[in-house]
mmCIF file of C-alpha atoms and ligand atoms in Angstrom:
data_model
loop_
_atom_site.group_PDB
_atom_site.id
_atom_site.type_symbol
_atom_site.label_atom_id
_atom_site.label_comp_id
_atom_site.label_asym_id
_atom_site.label_seq_id
_atom_site.Cartn_x
_atom_site.Cartn_y
_atom_site.Cartn_z
ATOM 1 C CA MET J 1 -1.296 5.216 101.075
ATOM 2 C CA TYR J 2 -5.000 6.032 100.802
ATOM 3 C CA THR J 3 -4.953 9.345 102.545
ATOM 4 C CA PRO J 4 -3.142 11.477 99.948
ATOM 5 C CA PHE J 5 -5.152 9.718 97.230
ATOM 6 C CA GLN J 6 -8.465 10.386 99.175
ATOM 7 C CA SER J 7 -7.807 14.152 99.184
ATOM 8 C CA HIS J 8 -6.809 14.133 95.574
ATOM 9 C CA LEU J 9 -10.276 12.556 94.850
ATOM 10 C CA ASN J 10 -12.049 14.978 97.248
ATOM 11 C CA ASP J 11 -10.352 17.930 95.307
ATOM 12 C CA GLN J 12 -11.775 16.600 92.002
ATOM 13 C CA LEU J 13 -15.024 16.102 93.446
ATOM 14 C CA ASN J 14 -14.947 19.659 94.781
ATOM 15 C CA GLU J 15 -13.946 20.903 91.187
ATOM 16 C CA ILE J 16 -16.957 19.024 89.609
ATOM 17 C CA LYS J 17 -19.167 20.665 92.210
ATOM 18 C CA LYS J 18 -17.805 24.055 91.842
ATOM 19 C CA ALA J 19 -18.322 24.021 88.133
ATOM 20 C CA GLY J 20 -21.956 22.924 88.688
ATOM 21 C CA LEU J 21 -21.453 19.728 86.968
ATOM 22 C CA TYR J 22 -22.063 17.311 89.808
ATOM 23 C CA LYS J 23 -24.575 14.731 88.805
ATOM 24 C CA ASN J 24 -27.198 13.347 91.213
ATOM 25 C CA GLU J 25 -29.598 10.845 90.852
ATOM 26 C CA ARG J 26 -33.294 11.354 91.076
ATOM 27 C CA ILE J 27 -35.049 8.286 92.729
ATOM 28 C CA ILE J 28 -38.065 6.845 91.288
ATOM 29 C CA ILE J 29 -40.455 4.134 93.126
ATOM 30 C CA SER J 30 -42.853 3.294 90.371
ATOM 31 C CA PRO J 31 -42.559 1.429 87.005
ATOM 32 C CA GLN J 32 -40.942 3.550 84.017
ATOM 33 C CA GLY J 33 -43.722 5.093 81.986
ATOM 34 C CA ALA J 34 -45.220 8.313 80.968
ATOM 35 C CA GLU J 35 -46.248 8.877 84.585
ATOM 36 C CA ILE J 36 -43.893 8.036 87.283
ATOM 37 C CA THR J 37 -43.706 8.485 90.966
ATOM 38 C CA LEU J 38 -40.645 10.062 92.662
ATOM 39 C CA GLU J 39 -39.313 9.144 96.189
ATOM 40 C CA SER J 40 -40.682 12.491 97.537
ATOM 41 C CA GLY J 41 -44.338 11.119 96.152
ATOM 42 C CA GLN J 42 -44.518 13.724 93.744
ATOM 43 C CA LYS J 43 -46.017 12.251 90.366
ATOM 44 C CA VAL J 44 -44.638 13.579 87.404
ATOM 45 C CA LEU J 45 -44.821 13.192 83.621
ATOM 46 C CA ASN J 46 -41.704 12.029 82.250
ATOM 47 C CA PHE J 47 -40.240 13.358 79.021
ATOM 48 C CA CYS J 48 -36.617 12.393 79.662
ATOM 49 C CA ALA J 49 -36.544 8.621 79.187
ATOM 50 C CA ASN J 50 -35.531 6.806 76.018
ATOM 51 C CA ASN J 51 -38.725 4.713 76.326
ATOM 52 C CA TYR J 52 -39.638 5.686 72.870
ATOM 53 C CA LEU J 53 -42.334 3.021 72.158
ATOM 54 C CA GLY J 54 -43.530 2.801 75.974
ATOM 55 C CA LEU J 55 -42.458 -0.736 76.352
ATOM 56 C CA SER J 56 -40.280 -0.360 79.396
ATOM 57 C CA GLY J 57 -43.356 -0.817 81.612
ATOM 58 C CA ASN J 58 -45.326 -2.989 78.992
ATOM 59 C CA GLN J 59 -47.364 -5.898 80.265
ATOM 60 C CA GLN J 60 -46.890 -8.130 77.136
ATOM 61 C CA LEU J 61 -43.128 -7.814 77.707
ATOM 62 C CA CYS J 62 -43.342 -8.588 81.364
ATOM 63 C CA ASP J 63 -45.646 -11.410 80.835
ATOM 64 C CA ALA J 64 -42.920 -12.811 78.334
ATOM 65 C CA ALA J 65 -40.122 -12.052 80.661
ATOM 66 C CA LYS J 66 -42.111 -13.920 83.585
ATOM 67 C CA ALA J 67 -42.748 -16.932 81.251
ATOM 68 C CA ALA J 68 -39.080 -17.199 80.489
ATOM 69 C CA LEU J 69 -38.145 -16.959 84.291
ATOM 70 C CA ASP J 70 -40.141 -20.288 84.802
ATOM 71 C CA SER J 71 -38.906 -22.025 81.661
ATOM 72 C CA HIS J 72 -35.282 -20.922 81.364
ATOM 73 C CA GLY J 73 -34.594 -19.566 85.099
ATOM 74 C CA TYR J 74 -32.796 -16.438 85.975
ATOM 75 C CA GLY J 75 -29.192 -16.407 84.872
ATOM 76 C CA MET J 76 -26.586 -18.287 82.430
ATOM 77 C CA SER J 77 -23.776 -18.097 84.462
ATOM 78 C CA SER J 78 -21.678 -18.282 81.304
ATOM 79 C CA VAL J 79 -20.387 -16.388 78.249
ATOM 80 C CA ARG J 80 -22.192 -17.348 75.068
ATOM 81 C CA PHE J 81 -19.712 -19.656 73.691
ATOM 82 C CA ILE J 82 -19.072 -21.905 76.711
ATOM 83 C CA CYS J 83 -22.663 -22.823 77.955
ATOM 84 C CA GLY J 84 -24.643 -19.297 77.561
ATOM 85 C CA THR J 85 -26.555 -19.762 74.676
ATOM 86 C CA THR J 86 -30.280 -20.881 74.792
ATOM 87 C CA ASN J 87 -32.694 -21.115 72.229
ATOM 88 C CA LEU J 88 -34.198 -17.640 73.076
ATOM 89 C CA HIS J 89 -30.877 -16.094 72.401
ATOM 90 C CA LYS J 90 -30.798 -17.513 68.958
ATOM 91 C CA GLU J 91 -34.364 -16.711 68.245
ATOM 92 C CA LEU J 92 -33.661 -13.075 69.237
ATOM 93 C CA GLU J 93 -30.698 -12.817 67.028
ATOM 94 C CA ARG J 94 -32.456 -13.984 63.924
ATOM 95 C CA LYS J 95 -35.491 -11.749 64.546
ATOM 96 C CA ILE J 96 -33.491 -8.814 64.911
ATOM 97 C CA ALA J 97 -31.706 -9.646 61.583
ATOM 98 C CA LYS J 98 -35.038 -10.121 59.961
ATOM 99 C CA PHE J 99 -36.449 -6.826 61.402
ATOM 100 C CA PHE J 100 -33.377 -4.822 59.925
ATOM 101 C CA ARG J 101 -33.213 -7.056 56.755
ATOM 102 C CA THR J 102 -29.610 -8.018 57.495
ATOM 103 C CA GLU J 103 -27.835 -11.381 57.358
ATOM 104 C CA ASP J 104 -27.186 -12.194 60.899
ATOM 105 C CA THR J 105 -26.903 -10.679 64.461
ATOM 106 C CA ILE J 106 -24.607 -10.982 67.528
ATOM 107 C CA LEU J 107 -25.924 -10.005 71.008
ATOM 108 C CA TYR J 108 -24.104 -8.142 73.614
ATOM 109 C CA ALA J 109 -24.688 -7.109 77.204
ATOM 110 C CA ALA J 110 -25.086 -3.516 75.963
ATOM 111 C CA CYS J 111 -24.476 -1.352 72.734
ATOM 112 C CA PHE J 112 -21.672 0.077 74.622
ATOM 113 C CA ASP J 113 -20.050 -3.483 74.479
ATOM 114 C CA ALA J 114 -21.345 -3.893 70.782
ATOM 115 C CA ASN J 115 -19.529 -0.733 69.747
ATOM 116 C CA GLY J 116 -16.518 -1.520 72.135
ATOM 117 C CA GLY J 117 -16.000 -4.768 70.293
ATOM 118 C CA VAL J 118 -16.848 -4.221 66.613
ATOM 119 C CA PHE J 119 -13.710 -2.368 65.356
ATOM 120 C CA GLU J 120 -10.816 -4.078 66.785
ATOM 121 C CA PRO J 121 -11.645 -7.599 65.529
ATOM 122 C CA LEU J 122 -12.427 -6.292 62.065
ATOM 123 C CA LEU J 123 -9.816 -3.637 61.042
ATOM 124 C CA THR J 124 -5.924 -3.366 61.403
ATOM 125 C CA SER J 125 -3.476 -0.532 61.277
ATOM 126 C CA GLU J 126 -3.577 -0.766 57.593
ATOM 127 C CA ASP J 127 -7.261 0.239 57.419
ATOM 128 C CA ALA J 128 -9.220 3.511 58.106
ATOM 129 C CA ILE J 129 -12.082 4.700 60.387
ATOM 130 C CA ILE J 130 -13.838 7.811 59.288
ATOM 131 C CA SER J 131 -16.071 8.804 62.261
ATOM 132 C CA ASP J 132 -18.526 11.544 62.782
ATOM 133 C CA SER J 133 -17.444 14.115 65.450
ATOM 134 C CA LEU J 134 -20.619 13.693 67.449
ATOM 135 C CA ASN J 135 -20.654 9.831 67.520
ATOM 136 C CA HIS J 136 -21.640 8.099 71.008
ATOM 137 C CA ALA J 137 -18.840 7.663 73.623
ATOM 138 C CA SER J 138 -18.853 3.951 73.090
ATOM 139 C CA ILE J 139 -17.882 4.460 69.369
ATOM 140 C CA ILE J 140 -15.090 6.977 70.359
ATOM 141 C CA ASP J 141 -14.012 3.964 72.886
ATOM 142 C CA GLY J 142 -14.283 1.271 70.354
ATOM 143 C CA VAL J 143 -12.228 3.030 67.717
ATOM 144 C CA ARG J 144 -9.657 3.823 70.329
ATOM 145 C CA LEU J 145 -9.389 0.093 71.022
ATOM 146 C CA CYS J 146 -8.461 -0.529 67.421
ATOM 147 C CA LYS J 147 -5.483 0.239 65.581
ATOM 148 C CA ALA J 148 -7.082 1.454 62.368
ATOM 149 C CA VAL J 149 -5.992 4.929 61.282
ATOM 150 C CA ARG J 150 -8.641 7.489 62.547
ATOM 151 C CA TYR J 151 -10.223 10.189 60.515
ATOM 152 C CA ARG J 152 -12.913 12.404 61.987
ATOM 153 C CA TYR J 153 -15.482 14.589 60.211
ATOM 154 C CA GLU J 154 -17.561 17.528 61.602
ATOM 155 C CA ASN J 155 -21.053 16.679 62.353
ATOM 156 C CA ALA J 156 -23.146 15.356 59.349
ATOM 157 C CA ASP J 157 -20.734 17.549 57.197
ATOM 158 C CA MET J 158 -20.764 15.942 53.901
ATOM 159 C CA ASP J 159 -17.907 18.073 52.439
ATOM 160 C CA ASP J 160 -15.774 17.193 55.273
ATOM 161 C CA LEU J 161 -16.434 13.406 54.991
ATOM 162 C CA GLU J 162 -15.319 13.752 51.217
ATOM 163 C CA ASN J 163 -12.159 15.323 52.325
ATOM 164 C CA GLN J 164 -11.478 12.667 54.863
ATOM 165 C CA LEU J 165 -12.300 9.757 52.531
ATOM 166 C CA GLN J 166 -9.712 11.411 50.247
ATOM 167 C CA LEU J 167 -7.022 11.338 52.915
ATOM 168 C CA ALA J 168 -8.135 7.653 53.833
ATOM 169 C CA GLN J 169 -7.420 6.363 50.242
ATOM 170 C CA GLU J 170 -3.924 5.444 51.461
ATOM 171 C CA GLN J 171 -5.211 2.678 53.669
ATOM 172 C CA ARG J 172 -6.500 -0.440 52.582
ATOM 173 C CA PHE J 173 -10.166 -0.767 53.832
ATOM 174 C CA ARG J 174 -12.396 2.211 55.146
ATOM 175 C CA LEU J 175 -15.254 2.107 57.356
ATOM 176 C CA ILE J 176 -17.661 5.204 57.835
ATOM 177 C CA VAL J 177 -19.376 5.215 60.995
ATOM 178 C CA THR J 178 -22.151 7.453 62.362
ATOM 179 C CA ASP J 179 -25.048 7.598 64.789
ATOM 180 C CA GLY J 180 -28.308 7.267 63.070
ATOM 181 C CA VAL J 181 -29.916 9.940 65.316
ATOM 182 C CA PHE J 182 -27.422 12.436 67.337
ATOM 183 C CA SER J 183 -28.832 12.273 71.046
ATOM 184 C CA MET J 184 -28.483 16.172 71.656
ATOM 185 C CA ASP J 185 -29.877 17.748 68.736
ATOM 186 C CA GLY J 186 -32.268 14.823 67.249
ATOM 187 C CA ASN J 187 -30.772 15.300 63.921
ATOM 188 C CA VAL J 188 -30.692 12.087 61.633
ATOM 189 C CA ALA J 189 -27.445 11.230 59.613
ATOM 190 C CA PRO J 190 -27.639 12.120 56.154
ATOM 191 C CA LEU J 191 -27.322 8.377 55.228
ATOM 192 C CA ARG J 192 -27.951 8.509 51.663
ATOM 193 C CA GLN J 193 -25.285 11.021 50.992
ATOM 194 C CA ILE J 194 -22.796 8.954 53.210
ATOM 195 C CA ILE J 195 -23.671 5.973 50.981
ATOM 196 C CA GLU J 196 -22.979 7.778 48.008
ATOM 197 C CA LEU J 197 -19.750 9.061 49.123
ATOM 198 C CA ALA J 198 -18.867 5.563 50.486
ATOM 199 C CA GLU J 199 -19.511 4.073 46.887
ATOM 200 C CA LYS J 200 -17.308 6.843 45.409
ATOM 201 C CA TYR J 201 -14.587 6.295 47.582
ATOM 202 C CA ASN J 202 -14.624 2.524 48.050
ATOM 203 C CA ALA J 203 -15.828 2.505 51.897
ATOM 204 C CA MET J 204 -18.095 0.517 54.129
ATOM 205 C CA VAL J 205 -20.725 1.999 56.104
ATOM 206 C CA MET J 206 -21.854 1.256 59.887
ATOM 207 C CA VAL J 207 -24.780 3.038 61.555
ATOM 208 C CA ASP J 208 -25.306 3.166 65.456
ATOM 209 C CA GLU J 209 -29.123 3.126 65.418
ATOM 210 C CA SER J 210 -29.420 3.270 69.152
ATOM 211 C CA HIS J 211 -31.797 6.272 69.264
ATOM 212 C CA SER J 212 -33.376 5.680 65.831
ATOM 213 C CA ALA J 213 -34.469 1.848 65.846
ATOM 214 C CA GLY J 214 -37.961 1.536 66.757
ATOM 215 C CA VAL J 215 -38.162 5.440 66.265
ATOM 216 C CA VAL J 216 -37.145 6.631 62.841
ATOM 217 C CA GLY J 217 -38.796 5.388 59.566
ATOM 218 C CA GLU J 218 -42.260 4.418 59.085
ATOM 219 C CA THR J 219 -42.282 1.087 60.593
ATOM 220 C CA GLY J 220 -39.349 1.987 63.083
ATOM 221 C CA ARG J 221 -36.566 0.124 61.406
ATOM 222 C CA GLY J 222 -34.357 3.263 61.679
ATOM 223 C CA VAL J 223 -32.331 5.482 59.335
ATOM 224 C CA THR J 224 -31.956 2.944 56.470
ATOM 225 C CA GLU J 225 -35.491 2.625 56.421
ATOM 226 C CA LEU J 226 -36.221 6.474 56.429
ATOM 227 C CA TYR J 227 -33.918 6.906 53.291
ATOM 228 C CA GLY J 228 -35.172 3.551 51.743
ATOM 229 C CA LEU J 229 -31.422 1.968 52.104
ATOM 230 C CA MET J 230 -32.418 -1.097 54.145
ATOM 231 C CA GLY J 231 -29.875 -3.760 53.706
ATOM 232 C CA GLN J 232 -27.344 -1.395 52.355
ATOM 233 C CA VAL J 233 -25.125 -0.792 55.110
ATOM 234 C CA GLU J 234 -22.482 -3.363 56.160
ATOM 235 C CA ILE J 235 -22.999 -2.888 59.933
ATOM 236 C CA ILE J 236 -25.702 -1.862 62.256
ATOM 237 C CA THR J 237 -25.446 -1.417 66.077
ATOM 238 C CA GLY J 238 -28.300 -0.894 68.248
ATOM 239 C CA THR J 239 -29.571 -1.174 72.027
ATOM 240 C CA LEU J 240 -32.239 -3.123 73.608
ATOM 241 C CA GLY J 241 -31.951 -0.532 76.426
ATOM 242 C CA LYS J 242 -33.925 2.339 74.713
ATOM 243 C CA ALA J 243 -37.030 1.953 72.314
ATOM 244 C CA PHE J 244 -36.740 -2.001 72.224
ATOM 245 C CA GLY J 245 -37.938 -2.502 75.756
ATOM 246 C CA GLY J 246 -35.645 -0.571 77.753
ATOM 247 C CA ALA J 247 -33.911 -2.971 80.051
ATOM 248 C CA ILE J 248 -30.327 -4.211 79.084
ATOM 249 C CA GLY J 249 -28.676 -5.503 75.908
ATOM 250 C CA GLY J 250 -27.079 -4.568 72.483
ATOM 251 C CA PHE J 251 -26.562 -5.983 69.215
ATOM 252 C CA THR J 252 -24.432 -5.927 66.009
ATOM 253 C CA THR J 253 -26.356 -6.828 62.796
ATOM 254 C CA GLY J 254 -24.939 -6.907 59.353
ATOM 255 C CA LYS J 255 -23.186 -8.974 56.719
ATOM 256 C CA LYS J 256 -22.854 -12.440 58.000
ATOM 257 C CA GLU J 257 -19.152 -12.908 57.713
ATOM 258 C CA ILE J 258 -18.689 -9.896 59.856
ATOM 259 C CA ILE J 259 -21.053 -11.373 62.502
ATOM 260 C CA GLU J 260 -19.131 -14.683 62.238
ATOM 261 C CA LEU J 261 -15.861 -13.098 62.763
ATOM 262 C CA LEU J 262 -17.326 -11.019 65.813
ATOM 263 C CA ARG J 263 -18.167 -14.359 67.363
ATOM 264 C CA GLN J 264 -14.768 -15.634 67.090
ATOM 265 C CA ARG J 265 -12.833 -12.464 68.065
ATOM 266 C CA SER J 266 -15.060 -9.751 69.660
ATOM 267 C CA ARG J 267 -13.793 -9.372 73.295
ATOM 268 C CA PRO J 268 -17.033 -8.087 75.094
ATOM 269 C CA TYR J 269 -18.560 -11.135 73.600
ATOM 270 C CA LEU J 270 -16.009 -13.809 74.330
ATOM 271 C CA PHE J 271 -15.183 -12.509 78.229
ATOM 272 C CA SER J 272 -18.684 -11.048 79.236
ATOM 273 C CA ASN J 273 -21.858 -12.930 80.352
ATOM 274 C CA SER J 274 -24.628 -13.905 78.384
ATOM 275 C CA ILE J 275 -27.726 -11.621 78.588
ATOM 276 C CA PRO J 276 -30.428 -13.395 80.792
ATOM 277 C CA PRO J 277 -33.065 -15.508 79.022
ATOM 278 C CA LEU J 278 -35.780 -13.488 80.304
ATOM 279 C CA VAL J 279 -34.373 -10.419 78.711
ATOM 280 C CA ALA J 280 -34.034 -12.293 75.268
ATOM 281 C CA ALA J 281 -37.630 -13.473 75.640
ATOM 282 C CA ALA J 282 -38.775 -9.957 76.058
ATOM 283 C CA GLY J 283 -37.061 -9.061 73.063
ATOM 284 C CA ILE J 284 -38.626 -11.653 70.969
ATOM 285 C CA LYS J 285 -42.019 -10.312 72.084
ATOM 286 C CA MET J 286 -40.786 -6.818 71.121
ATOM 287 C CA VAL J 287 -40.092 -7.659 67.650
ATOM 288 C CA GLU J 288 -43.164 -9.478 67.255
ATOM 289 C CA MET J 289 -45.141 -6.628 68.551
ATOM 290 C CA MET J 290 -43.384 -4.328 66.259
ATOM 291 C CA THR J 291 -43.741 -6.527 63.333
ATOM 292 C CA GLY J 292 -47.441 -7.291 64.303
ATOM 293 C CA THR J 293 -48.803 -3.867 63.912
ATOM 294 C CA ASN J 294 -47.456 -0.351 63.585
ATOM 295 C CA GLU J 295 -49.585 1.188 66.136
ATOM 296 C CA LEU J 296 -46.766 2.001 68.501
ATOM 297 C CA GLN J 297 -44.588 3.480 65.861
ATOM 298 C CA ASP J 298 -47.622 5.658 64.587
ATOM 299 C CA ARG J 299 -48.294 6.822 67.903
ATOM 300 C CA LEU J 300 -44.695 7.986 68.632
ATOM 301 C CA HIS J 301 -44.546 9.825 65.060
ATOM 302 C CA ARG J 302 -47.874 11.435 65.835
ATOM 303 C CA ASN J 303 -46.901 12.538 69.523
ATOM 304 C CA SER J 304 -43.524 13.896 68.244
ATOM 305 C CA GLU J 305 -45.161 15.768 65.373
ATOM 306 C CA TYR J 306 -47.840 17.164 67.641
ATOM 307 C CA PHE J 307 -45.385 18.177 70.298
ATOM 308 C CA ILE J 308 -42.938 19.846 68.100
ATOM 309 C CA SER J 309 -45.356 21.653 65.996
ATOM 310 C CA ARG J 310 -47.248 23.179 68.877
ATOM 311 C CA MET J 311 -43.862 24.240 70.723
ATOM 312 C CA THR J 312 -42.699 25.881 67.454
ATOM 313 C CA ALA J 313 -46.151 27.541 66.899
ATOM 314 C CA ILE J 314 -45.917 29.111 70.440
ATOM 315 C CA GLY J 315 -42.573 30.589 69.601
ATOM 316 C CA PHE J 316 -39.964 28.255 71.042
ATOM 317 C CA ASP J 317 -36.596 27.835 69.294
ATOM 318 C CA ILE J 318 -36.649 23.954 68.283
ATOM 319 C CA LYS J 319 -33.546 22.121 66.686
ATOM 320 C CA PRO J 320 -34.762 20.720 63.377
ATOM 321 C CA THR J 321 -35.388 16.913 64.106
ATOM 322 C CA ARG J 322 -36.839 13.987 62.455
ATOM 323 C CA SER J 323 -36.510 11.834 65.643
ATOM 324 C CA ALA J 324 -38.401 11.753 69.044
ATOM 325 C CA ILE J 325 -35.679 14.000 70.437
ATOM 326 C CA CYS J 326 -36.871 17.716 70.737
ATOM 327 C CA ALA J 327 -34.120 20.050 71.549
ATOM 328 C CA VAL J 328 -35.665 23.235 72.956
ATOM 329 C CA MET J 329 -32.790 25.744 72.741
ATOM 330 C CA LEU J 330 -32.264 28.357 75.628
ATOM 331 C CA TYR J 331 -28.532 28.866 74.924
ATOM 332 C CA ASP J 332 -27.865 30.039 78.623
ATOM 333 C CA ALA J 333 -26.629 27.206 81.105
ATOM 334 C CA LYS J 334 -28.177 28.600 84.173
ATOM 335 C CA LEU J 335 -31.392 29.283 82.401
ATOM 336 C CA SER J 336 -31.607 25.644 81.259
ATOM 337 C CA GLN J 337 -31.434 24.477 85.005
ATOM 338 C CA ASP J 338 -33.848 27.327 86.216
ATOM 339 C CA PHE J 339 -36.159 26.259 83.416
ATOM 340 C CA ALA J 340 -36.223 22.343 84.324
ATOM 341 C CA ALA J 341 -36.319 23.077 88.029
ATOM 342 C CA GLU J 342 -39.473 25.207 87.367
ATOM 343 C CA LEU J 343 -41.052 22.501 84.941
ATOM 344 C CA LEU J 344 -40.515 19.749 87.625
ATOM 345 C CA LYS J 345 -42.548 21.906 89.958
ATOM 346 C CA GLU J 346 -45.447 21.795 87.336
ATOM 347 C CA GLY J 347 -45.057 18.037 87.256
ATOM 348 C CA ILE J 348 -42.990 17.914 84.076
ATOM 349 C CA TYR J 349 -39.750 15.792 84.154
ATOM 350 C CA VAL J 350 -37.161 16.930 81.643
ATOM 351 C CA THR J 351 -33.325 17.597 81.656
ATOM 352 C CA GLY J 352 -31.493 20.754 80.935
ATOM 353 C CA PHE J 353 -28.036 20.175 79.246
ATOM 354 C CA TYR J 354 -25.152 22.542 78.719
ATOM 355 C CA PHE J 355 -21.292 22.574 78.380
ATOM 356 C CA PRO J 356 -19.565 20.293 78.125
ATOM 357 C CA VAL J 357 -22.378 17.943 77.204
ATOM 358 C CA VAL J 358 -23.431 20.298 74.281
ATOM 359 C CA PRO J 359 -21.289 23.145 73.060
ATOM 360 C CA LYS J 360 -20.695 26.393 74.951
ATOM 361 C CA GLY J 361 -23.724 28.867 74.727
ATOM 362 C CA GLN J 362 -25.999 25.992 73.017
ATOM 363 C CA ALA J 363 -27.761 25.011 76.380
ATOM 364 C CA ARG J 364 -31.078 23.624 75.939
ATOM 365 C CA ILE J 365 -33.783 21.259 77.535
ATOM 366 C CA ARG J 366 -33.977 17.987 75.811
ATOM 367 C CA VAL J 367 -37.714 16.655 75.524
ATOM 368 C CA GLN J 368 -38.164 12.994 74.480
ATOM 369 C CA LEU J 369 -41.468 11.882 73.160
ATOM 370 C CA SER J 370 -42.969 8.569 73.745
ATOM 371 C CA ALA J 371 -45.757 6.472 72.363
ATOM 372 C CA ALA J 372 -46.774 6.056 76.198
ATOM 373 C CA HIS J 373 -47.691 9.799 76.069
ATOM 374 C CA GLU J 374 -51.537 10.539 76.002
ATOM 375 C CA ILE J 375 -52.353 13.642 74.148
ATOM 376 C CA GLU J 376 -53.311 15.225 77.507
ATOM 377 C CA HIS J 377 -49.773 14.579 78.924
ATOM 378 C CA LEU J 378 -48.510 16.359 75.735
ATOM 379 C CA ASP J 379 -50.914 19.320 76.453
ATOM 380 C CA LYS J 380 -49.979 19.630 79.921
ATOM 381 C CA ALA J 381 -46.219 19.718 79.175
ATOM 382 C CA ILE J 382 -46.795 22.302 76.451
ATOM 383 C CA LYS J 383 -48.883 24.578 78.800
ATOM 384 C CA ALA J 384 -46.053 24.392 81.288
ATOM 385 C CA PHE J 385 -43.588 25.114 78.889
ATOM 386 C CA GLU J 386 -45.574 28.172 77.665
ATOM 387 C CA LYS J 387 -46.043 29.322 81.471
ATOM 388 C CA ILE J 388 -42.347 29.035 82.442
ATOM 389 C CA GLY J 389 -41.197 30.463 79.150
ATOM 390 C CA LYS J 390 -43.072 33.679 79.842
ATOM 391 C CA LYS J 391 -42.088 33.741 83.514
ATOM 392 C CA LEU J 392 -38.393 33.522 82.591
ATOM 393 C CA GLY J 393 -38.612 35.848 79.775
ATOM 394 C CA VAL J 394 -37.913 33.178 77.100
ATOM 395 C CA LEU J 395 -41.351 33.766 75.443
ATOM 396 C CA PRO J 396 -42.855 37.185 74.910
ATOM 397 C CA LEU J 397 -45.661 37.949 77.337
ATOM 398 C CA ASN J 398 -48.272 38.767 74.555
ATOM 399 C CA PRO J 399 -46.909 36.990 71.467
ATOM 400 C CA LEU J 400 -47.727 38.275 68.132
ATOM 401 C CA LYS J 401 -48.069 34.747 66.663
ATOM 402 C CA GLY J 402 -51.160 32.912 67.752
ATOM 403 C CA THR J 403 -50.490 29.616 69.897
HETATM 404 C C1 PLP U 1 -27.490 4.658 74.389
HETATM 405 C C2 PLP U 1 -26.482 4.523 73.319
HETATM 406 C C3 PLP U 1 -25.563 3.530 73.261
HETATM 407 C C4 PLP U 1 -25.428 2.800 74.505
HETATM 408 O O1 PLP U 1 -26.188 1.807 74.634
HETATM 409 P P1 PLP U 1 -26.477 0.689 75.889
HETATM 410 O O2 PLP U 1 -27.079 -0.438 75.399
HETATM 411 O O3 PLP U 1 -27.122 1.474 77.058
HETATM 412 O O4 PLP U 1 -25.006 0.508 76.177
HETATM 413 C C5 PLP U 1 -24.749 3.238 72.176
HETATM 414 N N1 PLP U 1 -24.492 4.453 71.133
HETATM 415 C C6 PLP U 1 -25.731 5.192 71.134
HETATM 416 C C7 PLP U 1 -25.731 6.079 69.975
HETATM 417 C C8 PLP U 1 -26.639 5.404 72.037
HETATM 418 O O5 PLP U 1 -27.482 6.430 72.179
#
């Protein structure tokens, strides 16, 4: 039986390779951070991690995790509602709710699970979900698992959202769902207008703050803070795997009845293991750090502004952004790959994205800034971008504008 299936798989693998879409893993032998060591021994500056606050290798989080290893052991060997809940899990849930000024929080093994388990318990075929076209894959999968009627609006297009809300008036309850920051452009969802439309058309709002929590808003509380709308959306989902420490874990936080029902009915919560206590302990420490001082958030904002303003001044075409994602537009797929390869030789690790990850003809390099970057790191990256930009003909050799 396996032989025909094997050749069927090999055909697909070959097609992926022929299309130039085969993904390889690059092996790192150091902790995650601004500077990392590759298996080859090469030390590079990392500009492609979601390590926005530089907490992935943070000593205080490591210490909190080690202390919890001693006090609570390694694993829970249980889902939450059987015997997988420790005081650390409960404390982290309370702290996350306080951080976002919501009523309650439920933890998951990942935000993929939070999004996968949020729609189906809450909404039925009588209801409607109105979803941004660029929402994360986990939202798309979560919506697929739910029987609600689906509506889709073009990315951040408020006229289209209004059209879809009008169509959705037939249903009983309506939930608008959007990423807070869209990962490929770095643009922020227009949450103020979304909430205005939600009020006009009697809908609820869910924001996935995975790329915005810790990043956007003066104190890193996400897009609800950026627009002065904290506590005004029904549901927020997020990850502990990006700015919030970078290990593993996700959460849904919001109205208390919603969280209460998710604890009864959400399948990834009921049927998947509880996060290790050491991850919860590091999470608690992370929230304490972010609440005690704004140093990391300020550093991230300063670094993002510095990098983006200098790259724009040099003449690069940068997508408008208010996040820590900087999309350097190159448009051509091969150019994006050549550019990234040349940058790696200069010791700058970034990723080039092209179709189907981004629309055809919209290839780019995505740079992700971090509080862990020093100004020297940013300057080195900017210099390398300028050098390769000239070498590959993206920038004029003798720019009219000063740098
Ligand atoms: C990264 C991401 C997720 C997945 O988070 P994990 O905790 O890694 O599963 C979900 N939604 C968005 C918008 C993301 O960017």
